[in-house]
Short mmCIF file of C-alpha atoms in Angstrom, two decimals:
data_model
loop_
_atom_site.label_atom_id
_atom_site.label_comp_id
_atom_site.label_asym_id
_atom_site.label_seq_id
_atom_site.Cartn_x
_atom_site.Cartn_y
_atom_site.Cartn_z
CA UNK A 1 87.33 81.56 75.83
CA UNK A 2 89.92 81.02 73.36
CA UNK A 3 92.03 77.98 74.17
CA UNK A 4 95.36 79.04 73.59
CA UNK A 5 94.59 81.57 76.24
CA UNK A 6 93.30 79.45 78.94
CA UNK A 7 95.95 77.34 78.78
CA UNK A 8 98.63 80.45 79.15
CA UNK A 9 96.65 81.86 82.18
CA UNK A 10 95.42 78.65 83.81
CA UNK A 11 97.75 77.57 86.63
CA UNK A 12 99.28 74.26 87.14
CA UNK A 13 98.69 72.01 90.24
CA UNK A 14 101.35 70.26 91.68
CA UNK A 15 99.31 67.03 92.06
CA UNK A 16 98.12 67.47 88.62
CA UNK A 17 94.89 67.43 90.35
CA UNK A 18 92.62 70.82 89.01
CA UNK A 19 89.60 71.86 90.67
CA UNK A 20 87.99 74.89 89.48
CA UNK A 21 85.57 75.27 92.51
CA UNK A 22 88.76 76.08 94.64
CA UNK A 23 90.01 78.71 92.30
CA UNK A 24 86.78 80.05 91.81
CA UNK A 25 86.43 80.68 95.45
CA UNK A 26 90.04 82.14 95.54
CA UNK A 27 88.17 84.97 93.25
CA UNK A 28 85.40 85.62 95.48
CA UNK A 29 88.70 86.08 98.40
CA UNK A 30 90.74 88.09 96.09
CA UNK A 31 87.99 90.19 94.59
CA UNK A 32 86.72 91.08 98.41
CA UNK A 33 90.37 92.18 99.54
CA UNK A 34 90.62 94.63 96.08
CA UNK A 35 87.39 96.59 97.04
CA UNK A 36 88.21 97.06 100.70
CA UNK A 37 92.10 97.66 100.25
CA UNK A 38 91.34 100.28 97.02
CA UNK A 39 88.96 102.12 99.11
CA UNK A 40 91.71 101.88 101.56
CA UNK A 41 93.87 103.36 99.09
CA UNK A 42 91.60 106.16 97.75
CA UNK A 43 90.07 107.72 101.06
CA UNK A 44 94.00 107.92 102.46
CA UNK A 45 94.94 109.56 99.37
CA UNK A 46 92.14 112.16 99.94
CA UNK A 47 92.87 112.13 103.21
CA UNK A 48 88.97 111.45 104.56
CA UNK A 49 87.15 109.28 106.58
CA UNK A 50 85.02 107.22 104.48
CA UNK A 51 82.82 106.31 106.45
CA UNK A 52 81.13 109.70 106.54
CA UNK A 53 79.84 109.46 103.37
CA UNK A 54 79.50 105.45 103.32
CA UNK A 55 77.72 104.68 106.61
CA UNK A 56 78.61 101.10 108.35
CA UNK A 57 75.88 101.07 110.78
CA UNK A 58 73.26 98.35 109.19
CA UNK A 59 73.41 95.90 106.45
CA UNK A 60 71.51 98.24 104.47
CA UNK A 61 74.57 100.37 104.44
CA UNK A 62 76.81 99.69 101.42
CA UNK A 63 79.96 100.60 104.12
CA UNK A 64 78.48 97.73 106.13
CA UNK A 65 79.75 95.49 103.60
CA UNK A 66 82.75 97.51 102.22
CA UNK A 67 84.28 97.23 105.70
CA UNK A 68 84.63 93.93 106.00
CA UNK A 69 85.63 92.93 102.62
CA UNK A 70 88.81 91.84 104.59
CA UNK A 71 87.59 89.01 105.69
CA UNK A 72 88.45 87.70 102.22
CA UNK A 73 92.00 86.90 103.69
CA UNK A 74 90.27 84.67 106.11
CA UNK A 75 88.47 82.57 103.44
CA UNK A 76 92.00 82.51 101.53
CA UNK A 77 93.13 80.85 105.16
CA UNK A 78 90.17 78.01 104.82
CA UNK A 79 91.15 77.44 101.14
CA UNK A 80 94.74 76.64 102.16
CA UNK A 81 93.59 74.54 104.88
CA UNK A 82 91.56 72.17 102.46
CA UNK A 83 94.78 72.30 99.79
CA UNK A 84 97.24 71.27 102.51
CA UNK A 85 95.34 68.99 104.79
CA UNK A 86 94.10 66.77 101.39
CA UNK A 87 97.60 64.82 101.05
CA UNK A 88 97.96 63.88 104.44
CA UNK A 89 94.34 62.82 104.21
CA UNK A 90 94.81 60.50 101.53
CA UNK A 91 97.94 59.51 103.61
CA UNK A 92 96.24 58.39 106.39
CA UNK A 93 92.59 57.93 105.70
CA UNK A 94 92.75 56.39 101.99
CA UNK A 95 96.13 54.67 102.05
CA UNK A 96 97.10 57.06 99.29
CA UNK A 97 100.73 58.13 98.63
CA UNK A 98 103.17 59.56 101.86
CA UNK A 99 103.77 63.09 102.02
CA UNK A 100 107.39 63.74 101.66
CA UNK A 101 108.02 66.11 104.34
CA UNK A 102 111.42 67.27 102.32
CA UNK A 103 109.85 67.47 99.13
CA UNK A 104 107.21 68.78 100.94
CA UNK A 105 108.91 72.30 102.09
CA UNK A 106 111.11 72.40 99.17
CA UNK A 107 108.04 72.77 96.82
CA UNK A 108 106.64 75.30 98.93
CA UNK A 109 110.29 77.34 98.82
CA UNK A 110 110.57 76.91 94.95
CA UNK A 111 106.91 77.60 93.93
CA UNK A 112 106.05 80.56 96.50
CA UNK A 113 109.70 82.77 97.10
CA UNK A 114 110.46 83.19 93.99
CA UNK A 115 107.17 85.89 93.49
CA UNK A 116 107.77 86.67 96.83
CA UNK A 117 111.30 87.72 96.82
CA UNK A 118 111.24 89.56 93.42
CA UNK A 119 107.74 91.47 94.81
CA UNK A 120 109.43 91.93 98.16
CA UNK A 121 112.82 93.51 96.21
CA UNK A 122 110.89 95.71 93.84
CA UNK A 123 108.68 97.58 96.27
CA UNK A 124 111.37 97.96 98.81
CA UNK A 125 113.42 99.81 96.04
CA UNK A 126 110.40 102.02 95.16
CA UNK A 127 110.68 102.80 99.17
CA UNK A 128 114.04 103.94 98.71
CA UNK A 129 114.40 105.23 95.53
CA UNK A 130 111.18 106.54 94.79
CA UNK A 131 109.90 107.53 98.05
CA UNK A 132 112.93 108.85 99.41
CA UNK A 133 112.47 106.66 102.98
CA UNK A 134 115.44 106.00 104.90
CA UNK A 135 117.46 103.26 103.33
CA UNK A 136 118.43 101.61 106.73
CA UNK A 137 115.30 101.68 108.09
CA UNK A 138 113.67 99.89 104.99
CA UNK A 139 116.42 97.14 105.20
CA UNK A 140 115.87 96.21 108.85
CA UNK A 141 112.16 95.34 107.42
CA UNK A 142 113.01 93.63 104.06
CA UNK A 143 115.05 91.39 106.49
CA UNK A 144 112.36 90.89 108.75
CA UNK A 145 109.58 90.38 106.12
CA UNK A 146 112.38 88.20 103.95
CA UNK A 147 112.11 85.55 106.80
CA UNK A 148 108.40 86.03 107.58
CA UNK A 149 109.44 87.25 111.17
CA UNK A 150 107.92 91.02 110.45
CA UNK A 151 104.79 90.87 112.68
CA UNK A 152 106.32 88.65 114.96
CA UNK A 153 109.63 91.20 115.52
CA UNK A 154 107.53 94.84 114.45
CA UNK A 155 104.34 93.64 116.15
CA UNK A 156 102.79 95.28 112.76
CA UNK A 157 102.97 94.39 109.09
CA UNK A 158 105.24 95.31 106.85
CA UNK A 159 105.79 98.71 105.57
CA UNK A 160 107.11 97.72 102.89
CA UNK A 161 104.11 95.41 101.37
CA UNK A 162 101.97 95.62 104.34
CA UNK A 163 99.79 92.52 103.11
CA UNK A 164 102.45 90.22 103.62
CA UNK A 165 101.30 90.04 107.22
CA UNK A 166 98.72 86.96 106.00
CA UNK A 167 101.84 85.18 104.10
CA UNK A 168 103.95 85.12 107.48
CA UNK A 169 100.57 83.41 108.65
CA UNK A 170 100.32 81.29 106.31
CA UNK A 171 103.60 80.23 106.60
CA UNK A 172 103.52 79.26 109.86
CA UNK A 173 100.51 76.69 108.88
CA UNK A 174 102.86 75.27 106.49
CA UNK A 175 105.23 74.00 109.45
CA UNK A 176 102.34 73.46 111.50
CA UNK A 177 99.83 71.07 109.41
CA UNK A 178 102.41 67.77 109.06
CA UNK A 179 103.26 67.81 112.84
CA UNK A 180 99.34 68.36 113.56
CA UNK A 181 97.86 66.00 110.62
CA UNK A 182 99.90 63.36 112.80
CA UNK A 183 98.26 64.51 115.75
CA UNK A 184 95.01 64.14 113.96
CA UNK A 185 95.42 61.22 112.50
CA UNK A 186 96.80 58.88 115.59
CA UNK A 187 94.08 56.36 114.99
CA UNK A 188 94.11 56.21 111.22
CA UNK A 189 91.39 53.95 111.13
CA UNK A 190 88.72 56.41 113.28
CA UNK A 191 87.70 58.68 110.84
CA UNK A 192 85.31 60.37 113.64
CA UNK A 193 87.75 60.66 116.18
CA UNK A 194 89.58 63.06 113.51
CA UNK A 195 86.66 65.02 112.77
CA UNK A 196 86.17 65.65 116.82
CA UNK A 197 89.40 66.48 117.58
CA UNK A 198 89.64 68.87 114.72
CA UNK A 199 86.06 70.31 116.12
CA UNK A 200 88.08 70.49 119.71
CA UNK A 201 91.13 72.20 118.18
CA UNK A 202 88.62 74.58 115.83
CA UNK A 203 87.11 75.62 119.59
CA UNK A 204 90.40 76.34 121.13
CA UNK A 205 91.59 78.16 118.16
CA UNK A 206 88.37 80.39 118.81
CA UNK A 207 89.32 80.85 122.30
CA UNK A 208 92.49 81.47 121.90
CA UNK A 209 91.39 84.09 119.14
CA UNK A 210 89.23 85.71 122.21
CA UNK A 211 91.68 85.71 124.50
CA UNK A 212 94.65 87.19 122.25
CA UNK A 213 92.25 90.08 120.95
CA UNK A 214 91.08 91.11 124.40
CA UNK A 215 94.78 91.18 126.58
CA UNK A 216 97.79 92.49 125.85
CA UNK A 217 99.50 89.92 123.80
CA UNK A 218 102.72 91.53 122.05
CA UNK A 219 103.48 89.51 118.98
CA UNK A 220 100.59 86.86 118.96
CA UNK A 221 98.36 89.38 117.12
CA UNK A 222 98.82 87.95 113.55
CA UNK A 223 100.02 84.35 114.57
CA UNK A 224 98.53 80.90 113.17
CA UNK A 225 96.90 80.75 116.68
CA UNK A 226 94.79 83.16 116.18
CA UNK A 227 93.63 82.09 112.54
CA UNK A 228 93.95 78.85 113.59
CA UNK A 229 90.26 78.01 113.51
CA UNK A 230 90.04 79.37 109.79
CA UNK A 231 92.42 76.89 107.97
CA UNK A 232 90.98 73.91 110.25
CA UNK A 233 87.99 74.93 108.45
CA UNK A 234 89.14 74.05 105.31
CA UNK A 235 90.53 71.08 106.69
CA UNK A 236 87.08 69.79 107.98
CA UNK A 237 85.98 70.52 104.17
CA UNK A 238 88.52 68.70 103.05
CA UNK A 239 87.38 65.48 105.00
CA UNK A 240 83.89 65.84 104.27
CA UNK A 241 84.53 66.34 100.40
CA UNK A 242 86.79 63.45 100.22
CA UNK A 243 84.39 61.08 102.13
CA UNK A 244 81.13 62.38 100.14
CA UNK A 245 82.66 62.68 97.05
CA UNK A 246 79.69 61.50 95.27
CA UNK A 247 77.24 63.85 97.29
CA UNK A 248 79.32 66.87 95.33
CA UNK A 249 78.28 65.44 92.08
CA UNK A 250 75.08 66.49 92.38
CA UNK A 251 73.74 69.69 92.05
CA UNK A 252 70.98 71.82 93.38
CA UNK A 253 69.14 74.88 94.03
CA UNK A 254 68.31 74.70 97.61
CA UNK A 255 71.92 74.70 97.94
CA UNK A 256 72.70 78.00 95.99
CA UNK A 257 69.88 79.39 98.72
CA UNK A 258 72.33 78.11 101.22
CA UNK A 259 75.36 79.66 99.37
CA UNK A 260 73.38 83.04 99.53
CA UNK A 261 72.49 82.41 103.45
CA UNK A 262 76.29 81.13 103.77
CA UNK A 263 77.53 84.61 101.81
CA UNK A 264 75.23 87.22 104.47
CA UNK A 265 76.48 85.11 107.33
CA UNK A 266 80.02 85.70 106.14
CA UNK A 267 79.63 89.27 106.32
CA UNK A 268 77.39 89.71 109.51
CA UNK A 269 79.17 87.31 111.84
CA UNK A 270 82.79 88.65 110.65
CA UNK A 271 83.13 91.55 113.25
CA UNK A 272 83.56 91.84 115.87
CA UNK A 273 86.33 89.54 115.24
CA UNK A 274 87.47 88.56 119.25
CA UNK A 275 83.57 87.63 119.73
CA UNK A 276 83.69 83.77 120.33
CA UNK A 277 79.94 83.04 118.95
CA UNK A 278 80.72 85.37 115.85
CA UNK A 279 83.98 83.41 115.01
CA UNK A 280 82.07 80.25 114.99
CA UNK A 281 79.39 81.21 112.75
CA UNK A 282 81.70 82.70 110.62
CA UNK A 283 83.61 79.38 110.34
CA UNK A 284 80.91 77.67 109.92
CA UNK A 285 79.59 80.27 107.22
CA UNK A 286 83.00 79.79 105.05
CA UNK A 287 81.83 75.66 105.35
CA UNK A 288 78.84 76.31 104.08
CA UNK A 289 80.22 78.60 100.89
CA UNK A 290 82.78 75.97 100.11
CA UNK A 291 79.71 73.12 100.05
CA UNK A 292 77.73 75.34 98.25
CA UNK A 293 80.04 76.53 95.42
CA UNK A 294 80.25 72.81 94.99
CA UNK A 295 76.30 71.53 94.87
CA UNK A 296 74.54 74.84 94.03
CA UNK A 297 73.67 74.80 90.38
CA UNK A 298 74.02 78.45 89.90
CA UNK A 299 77.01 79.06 92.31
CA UNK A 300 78.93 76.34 90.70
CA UNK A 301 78.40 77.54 87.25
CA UNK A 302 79.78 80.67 88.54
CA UNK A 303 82.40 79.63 90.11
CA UNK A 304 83.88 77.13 87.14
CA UNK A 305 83.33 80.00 84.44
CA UNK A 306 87.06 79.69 83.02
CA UNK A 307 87.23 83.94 83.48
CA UNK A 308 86.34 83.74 87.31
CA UNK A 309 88.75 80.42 88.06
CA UNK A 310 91.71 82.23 85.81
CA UNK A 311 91.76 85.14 87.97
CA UNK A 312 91.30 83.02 90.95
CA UNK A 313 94.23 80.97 90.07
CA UNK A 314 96.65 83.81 90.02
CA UNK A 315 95.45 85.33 93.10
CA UNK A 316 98.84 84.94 94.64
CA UNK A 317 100.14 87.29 92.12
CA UNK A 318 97.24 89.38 92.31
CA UNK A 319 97.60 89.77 96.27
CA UNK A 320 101.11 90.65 96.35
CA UNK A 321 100.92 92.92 93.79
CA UNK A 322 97.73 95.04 94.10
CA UNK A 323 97.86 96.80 97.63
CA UNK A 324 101.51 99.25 96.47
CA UNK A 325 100.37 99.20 93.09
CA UNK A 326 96.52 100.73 94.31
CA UNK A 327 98.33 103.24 96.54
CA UNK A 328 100.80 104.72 93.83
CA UNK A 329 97.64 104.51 91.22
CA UNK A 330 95.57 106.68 93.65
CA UNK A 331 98.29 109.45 93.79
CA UNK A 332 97.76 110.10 90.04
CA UNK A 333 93.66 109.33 89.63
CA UNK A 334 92.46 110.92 92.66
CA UNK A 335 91.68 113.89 90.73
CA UNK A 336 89.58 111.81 88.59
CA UNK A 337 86.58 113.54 90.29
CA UNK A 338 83.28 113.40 88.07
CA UNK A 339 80.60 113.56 91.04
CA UNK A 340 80.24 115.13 94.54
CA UNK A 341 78.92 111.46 95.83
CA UNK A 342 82.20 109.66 97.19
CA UNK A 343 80.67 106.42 95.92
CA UNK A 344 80.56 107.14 92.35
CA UNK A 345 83.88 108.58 92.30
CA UNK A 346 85.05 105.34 93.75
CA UNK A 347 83.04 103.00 91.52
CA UNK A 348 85.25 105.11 88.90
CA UNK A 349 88.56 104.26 90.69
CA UNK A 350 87.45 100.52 90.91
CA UNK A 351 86.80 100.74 87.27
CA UNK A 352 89.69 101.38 85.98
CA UNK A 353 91.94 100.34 88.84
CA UNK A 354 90.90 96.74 89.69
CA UNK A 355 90.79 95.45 85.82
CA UNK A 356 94.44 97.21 85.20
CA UNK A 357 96.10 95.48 88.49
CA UNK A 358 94.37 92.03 87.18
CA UNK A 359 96.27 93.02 83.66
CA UNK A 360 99.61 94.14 85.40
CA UNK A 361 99.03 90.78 87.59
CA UNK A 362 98.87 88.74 84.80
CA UNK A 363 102.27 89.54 82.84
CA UNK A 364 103.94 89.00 86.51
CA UNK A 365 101.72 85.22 86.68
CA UNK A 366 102.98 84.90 83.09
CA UNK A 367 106.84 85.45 83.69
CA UNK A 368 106.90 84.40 87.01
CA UNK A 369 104.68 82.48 89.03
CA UNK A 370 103.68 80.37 86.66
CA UNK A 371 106.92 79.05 85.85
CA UNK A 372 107.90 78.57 89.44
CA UNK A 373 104.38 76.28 89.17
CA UNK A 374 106.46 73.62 87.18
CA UNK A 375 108.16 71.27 90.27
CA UNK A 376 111.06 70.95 88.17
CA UNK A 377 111.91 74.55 87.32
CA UNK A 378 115.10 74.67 89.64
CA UNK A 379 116.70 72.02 87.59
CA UNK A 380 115.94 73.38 84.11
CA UNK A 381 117.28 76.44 84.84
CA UNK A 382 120.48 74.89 86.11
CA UNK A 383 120.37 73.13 83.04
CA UNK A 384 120.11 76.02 81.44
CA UNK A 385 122.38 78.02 82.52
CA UNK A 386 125.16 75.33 82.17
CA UNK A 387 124.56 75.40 78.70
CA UNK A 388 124.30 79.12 77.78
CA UNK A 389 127.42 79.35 79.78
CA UNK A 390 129.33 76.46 77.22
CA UNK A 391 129.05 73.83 80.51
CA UNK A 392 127.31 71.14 78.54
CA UNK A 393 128.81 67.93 78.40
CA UNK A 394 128.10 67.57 74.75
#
């Protein structure tokens, strides 16, 4: 790949600390969540039940897997867990530098709104202006989702960017992981007692899961409590990969066989999604990927290919972008209709519609999120602005 055009589309790290296994497996999340919310997309459009024509009974089935191509959101929930919970493990476990808890949430606020906002703006307007919805309605719920308070006050996602449900989530980890990495980390020198009560808390979380799933629970559906056990996931990753860091080094084949093991165990063990056992194998199965896209020989030459870990890296983009734009896409190619199989027709749709949302996804990384990347963006636009507007001192 050309390297004037890596370097435009790679993302920067706040640490300054780049590893492409983590944005490699932030494809495999994304590129899940396209298939199953396209095919969302396309059987609404035509106004079918999918399922008819792509059975989910068995494995075998090629709906089997379709259907819970969701579950990418969950794996984007153990990749934010390892990202998060590494600071505060340096912090505590390796002496390494303190987390600034202000700096902290004010790089979160300048490197994640800004997309946000402008996304959250410009579909709300195609609500209103394009759709013709009522313009009241749809500003009681930019409100809501503005403040990440939409599932919690609507008991739903948002109409207006109904993905945005997994961002309120995620959210709520933010203010969550410095209060519980304290927790965690009350005997700094016990490195085991950590891992146990992260095990404990992983077990609860699964319960807790069960228990919200199976009785009435208005507004705890889409909480951090319930998704709990996902990012402590990749917050037991993170401990293991920081202690073993020389184990990663090395690379294997048994452990691409364990990738593959770790990838049908995903799947299987995903739904249904209250079951206690399943939750725990699942967790256990995203573990598993995450050590194996780091020692497998083949998965982690897959996963570091500079065209996989690009696309990974903007996957923020990517997600808030590609569930309105597949829905107002479908309107126009549903009549793109070359076979009788419902399949084909939406291997066509995938064709054309997941490489053009990765294309309109990357102008938006390009103008947007990838400045907002850059910790000191805030005060170069200030600076700026003070000069375009003749403020300059000199």
């Amino acid at each position: 790949m050309n390297l004037s055009v890596k370097s435009l589309l790679q993302r920067k790290t706040s640490g300054g600390n780049f590893i492409p296994e983590i944005d490699g497996l932030r494809f495999f999340a994304i590129f899940t969540v396209l298939i199953f919310h396209l095919n969302t997309a396309y059987s609404r459009e035509l106004a079918i039940d999918w399922t008819e024509f792509l059975p989910t009974a068995s494995f075998m089935n090629l709906g089997w897997w379709i259907v819970r191509m969701d579950l990418g959101v969950k794996v984007f929930f153990g990749i934010s867990g390892f990202i998060l919970a590494v600071p505060f493990i340096l912090q505590y476990h390796y002496n390494g530098k303190i987390v600034s808890l202000k700096q902290y949430f004010i790089r979160r606020l300048t490197r994640l709104e800004p997309p946000f906002i402008i996304t959250l703006v410009l579909f709300a307007g195609v609500h209103i202006y394009v759709l013709n919805e009522d313009p009241e309605l749809i500003q009681s719920h930019f409100w809501a989702s503005l403040f990440y308070l939409h599932t919690i006050i609507y008991e739903m996602p948002s109409i207006i960017n109904p993905v945005t449900w997994s961002l309120e989530t995620e959210v709520q980890f933010y203010v969550l992981i410095p209060f519980l990495s304290s927790l965690l980390f009350i005997k700094k020198s016990k490195k085991a007692l950590t891992v146990l009560l992260v095990f404990f808390l992983i077990i609860l979380s699964v319960w807790a899961k069960n228990y919200i799933y199976t009785n009435s629970t208005p507004g705890w559906d889409y909480t951090v409590f319930v998704f709990l056990s996902n990012f402590l996931t990749g917050f037991l990753f993170a401990l293991t990969y920081l202690k073993f860091k020389s184990f990663f080094k090395i690379k294997s084949f048994g452990f691409d066989l364990l990738g593959l093991i770790s990838v049908f165990t995903l799947f299987y063990f995903y739904k249904p999604q209250s079951d206690m056992i399943n939750n725990l194998i699942f967790n256990t199965s995203i573990y598993l990927l995450f050590i194996s896209t780091f020692k497998g020989k083949i998965f982690n030459k897959f996963f570091t290919t500079p065209i996989i870990y690009l696309i990974g890296g903007m996957c923020y983009t990517i997600y808030l972008i590609h569930y309105p734009f597949f829905h107002l896409m479908v309107k126009f190619s549903k009549h793109l209709l070359l076979s009788d199989s419902y399949m084909f027709n939406l291997s066509i749709q995938m064709l054309i519609g997941i490489p053009v949302a990765i294309v309109v996804s990357i102008v938006f990384f390009i103008l947007v999120e990838k400045p907002c990347m850059d910790k000191d963006w805030p005060k170069k636009l200030w600076e700026f602005t003070k000069q375009s507007l003749g403020f300059s001192k000199n």
